[in-house]
């Protein structure tokens, strides 16, 4: 599942290349790809609950 998440969301430092970005819900200070989040918000929230905010915004 982590491999899917890594390919699915962008790292915060990749923001210029990722297109539209948004604040990660429930993860203060983190930024994720808006398109990736909207395509599968359940994956993000699953990782947020199980692995924590840092992992969800970086890997998810």
JSON list of C-alpha atoms in Angstrom, two decimals:
[
{"chain": "A", "resi": 1, "resn": "UNK", "atom": "CA", "xyz": [0.00, 0.00, 0.00]},
{"chain": "A", "resi": 2, "resn": "UNK", "atom": "CA", "xyz": [2.89, 2.37, 0.69]},
{"chain": "A", "resi": 3, "resn": "UNK", "atom": "CA", "xyz": [4.10, 2.05, -2.90]},
{"chain": "A", "resi": 4, "resn": "UNK", "atom": "CA", "xyz": [0.67, 3.07, -4.16]},
{"chain": "A", "resi": 5, "resn": "UNK", "atom": "CA", "xyz": [0.62, 5.97, -1.72]},
{"chain": "A", "resi": 6, "resn": "UNK", "atom": "CA", "xyz": [4.12, 7.12, -2.68]},
{"chain": "A", "resi": 7, "resn": "UNK", "atom": "CA", "xyz": [3.19, 7.28, -6.33]},
{"chain": "A", "resi": 8, "resn": "UNK", "atom": "CA", "xyz": [-0.17, 8.86, -5.54]},
{"chain": "A", "resi": 9, "resn": "UNK", "atom": "CA", "xyz": [0.65, 11.95, -3.47]},
{"chain": "A", "resi": 10, "resn": "UNK", "atom": "CA", "xyz": [3.45, 14.43, -3.98]},
{"chain": "A", "resi": 11, "resn": "UNK", "atom": "CA", "xyz": [6.12, 15.32, -1.42]},
{"chain": "A", "resi": 12, "resn": "UNK", "atom": "CA", "xyz": [5.84, 18.89, -0.10]},
{"chain": "A", "resi": 13, "resn": "UNK", "atom": "CA", "xyz": [9.15, 19.84, -1.72]},
{"chain": "A", "resi": 14, "resn": "UNK", "atom": "CA", "xyz": [7.80, 18.82, -5.14]},
{"chain": "A", "resi": 15, "resn": "UNK", "atom": "CA", "xyz": [5.10, 21.51, -5.02]},
{"chain": "A", "resi": 16, "resn": "UNK", "atom": "CA", "xyz": [6.26, 23.53, -8.05]},
{"chain": "A", "resi": 17, "resn": "UNK", "atom": "CA", "xyz": [6.15, 20.45, -10.30]},
{"chain": "A", "resi": 18, "resn": "UNK", "atom": "CA", "xyz": [2.97, 18.99, -8.85]},
{"chain": "A", "resi": 19, "resn": "UNK", "atom": "CA", "xyz": [0.43, 21.57, -9.98]},
{"chain": "A", "resi": 20, "resn": "UNK", "atom": "CA", "xyz": [-2.35, 22.62, -7.62]},
{"chain": "A", "resi": 21, "resn": "UNK", "atom": "CA", "xyz": [-1.52, 21.96, -4.00]},
{"chain": "A", "resi": 22, "resn": "UNK", "atom": "CA", "xyz": [-3.56, 22.12, -0.80]},
{"chain": "A", "resi": 23, "resn": "UNK", "atom": "CA", "xyz": [-2.98, 21.96, 2.94]},
{"chain": "A", "resi": 24, "resn": "UNK", "atom": "CA", "xyz": [-3.17, 18.38, 4.12]},
{"chain": "A", "resi": 25, "resn": "UNK", "atom": "CA", "xyz": [-6.33, 17.90, 6.24]},
{"chain": "A", "resi": 26, "resn": "UNK", "atom": "CA", "xyz": [-5.41, 16.97, 9.79]},
{"chain": "A", "resi": 27, "resn": "UNK", "atom": "CA", "xyz": [-1.68, 17.40, 9.12]},
{"chain": "A", "resi": 28, "resn": "UNK", "atom": "CA", "xyz": [-0.75, 20.95, 10.13]},
{"chain": "A", "resi": 29, "resn": "UNK", "atom": "CA", "xyz": [1.98, 22.43, 7.97]},
{"chain": "A", "resi": 30, "resn": "UNK", "atom": "CA", "xyz": [2.01, 19.74, 5.28]},
{"chain": "A", "resi": 31, "resn": "UNK", "atom": "CA", "xyz": [1.07, 20.22, 1.62]},
{"chain": "A", "resi": 32, "resn": "UNK", "atom": "CA", "xyz": [-0.27, 17.55, -0.75]},
{"chain": "A", "resi": 33, "resn": "UNK", "atom": "CA", "xyz": [-1.42, 17.36, -4.36]},
{"chain": "A", "resi": 34, "resn": "UNK", "atom": "CA", "xyz": [-5.05, 18.48, -4.63]},
{"chain": "A", "resi": 35, "resn": "UNK", "atom": "CA", "xyz": [-5.74, 16.23, -7.63]},
{"chain": "A", "resi": 36, "resn": "UNK", "atom": "CA", "xyz": [-4.34, 13.16, -5.87]},
{"chain": "A", "resi": 37, "resn": "UNK", "atom": "CA", "xyz": [-6.32, 13.88, -2.70]},
{"chain": "A", "resi": 38, "resn": "UNK", "atom": "CA", "xyz": [-9.58, 14.41, -4.57]},
{"chain": "A", "resi": 39, "resn": "UNK", "atom": "CA", "xyz": [-9.05, 11.23, -6.58]},
{"chain": "A", "resi": 40, "resn": "UNK", "atom": "CA", "xyz": [-8.83, 9.05, -3.44]},
{"chain": "A", "resi": 41, "resn": "UNK", "atom": "CA", "xyz": [-9.36, 10.84, -0.12]},
{"chain": "A", "resi": 42, "resn": "UNK", "atom": "CA", "xyz": [-10.02, 7.50, 1.64]},
{"chain": "A", "resi": 43, "resn": "UNK", "atom": "CA", "xyz": [-6.39, 6.45, 1.07]},
{"chain": "A", "resi": 44, "resn": "UNK", "atom": "CA", "xyz": [-5.11, 9.68, 2.60]},
{"chain": "A", "resi": 45, "resn": "UNK", "atom": "CA", "xyz": [-7.34, 9.42, 5.67]},
{"chain": "A", "resi": 46, "resn": "UNK", "atom": "CA", "xyz": [-6.52, 5.72, 6.12]},
{"chain": "A", "resi": 47, "resn": "UNK", "atom": "CA", "xyz": [-2.81, 6.53, 6.20]},
{"chain": "A", "resi": 48, "resn": "UNK", "atom": "CA", "xyz": [-3.43, 9.52, 8.46]},
{"chain": "A", "resi": 49, "resn": "UNK", "atom": "CA", "xyz": [-5.18, 7.28, 11.02]},
{"chain": "A", "resi": 50, "resn": "UNK", "atom": "CA", "xyz": [-2.73, 4.38, 10.82]},
{"chain": "A", "resi": 51, "resn": "UNK", "atom": "CA", "xyz": [0.67, 5.98, 10.15]},
{"chain": "A", "resi": 52, "resn": "UNK", "atom": "CA", "xyz": [0.25, 9.58, 11.32]},
{"chain": "A", "resi": 53, "resn": "UNK", "atom": "CA", "xyz": [0.20, 13.01, 9.73]},
{"chain": "A", "resi": 54, "resn": "UNK", "atom": "CA", "xyz": [3.82, 13.08, 8.57]},
{"chain": "A", "resi": 55, "resn": "UNK", "atom": "CA", "xyz": [3.57, 9.72, 6.84]},
{"chain": "A", "resi": 56, "resn": "UNK", "atom": "CA", "xyz": [0.16, 10.44, 5.31]},
{"chain": "A", "resi": 57, "resn": "UNK", "atom": "CA", "xyz": [1.26, 13.70, 3.73]},
{"chain": "A", "resi": 58, "resn": "UNK", "atom": "CA", "xyz": [4.63, 12.38, 2.58]},
{"chain": "A", "resi": 59, "resn": "UNK", "atom": "CA", "xyz": [3.79, 8.85, 1.51]},
{"chain": "A", "resi": 60, "resn": "UNK", "atom": "CA", "xyz": [0.08, 8.93, 0.89]}
]
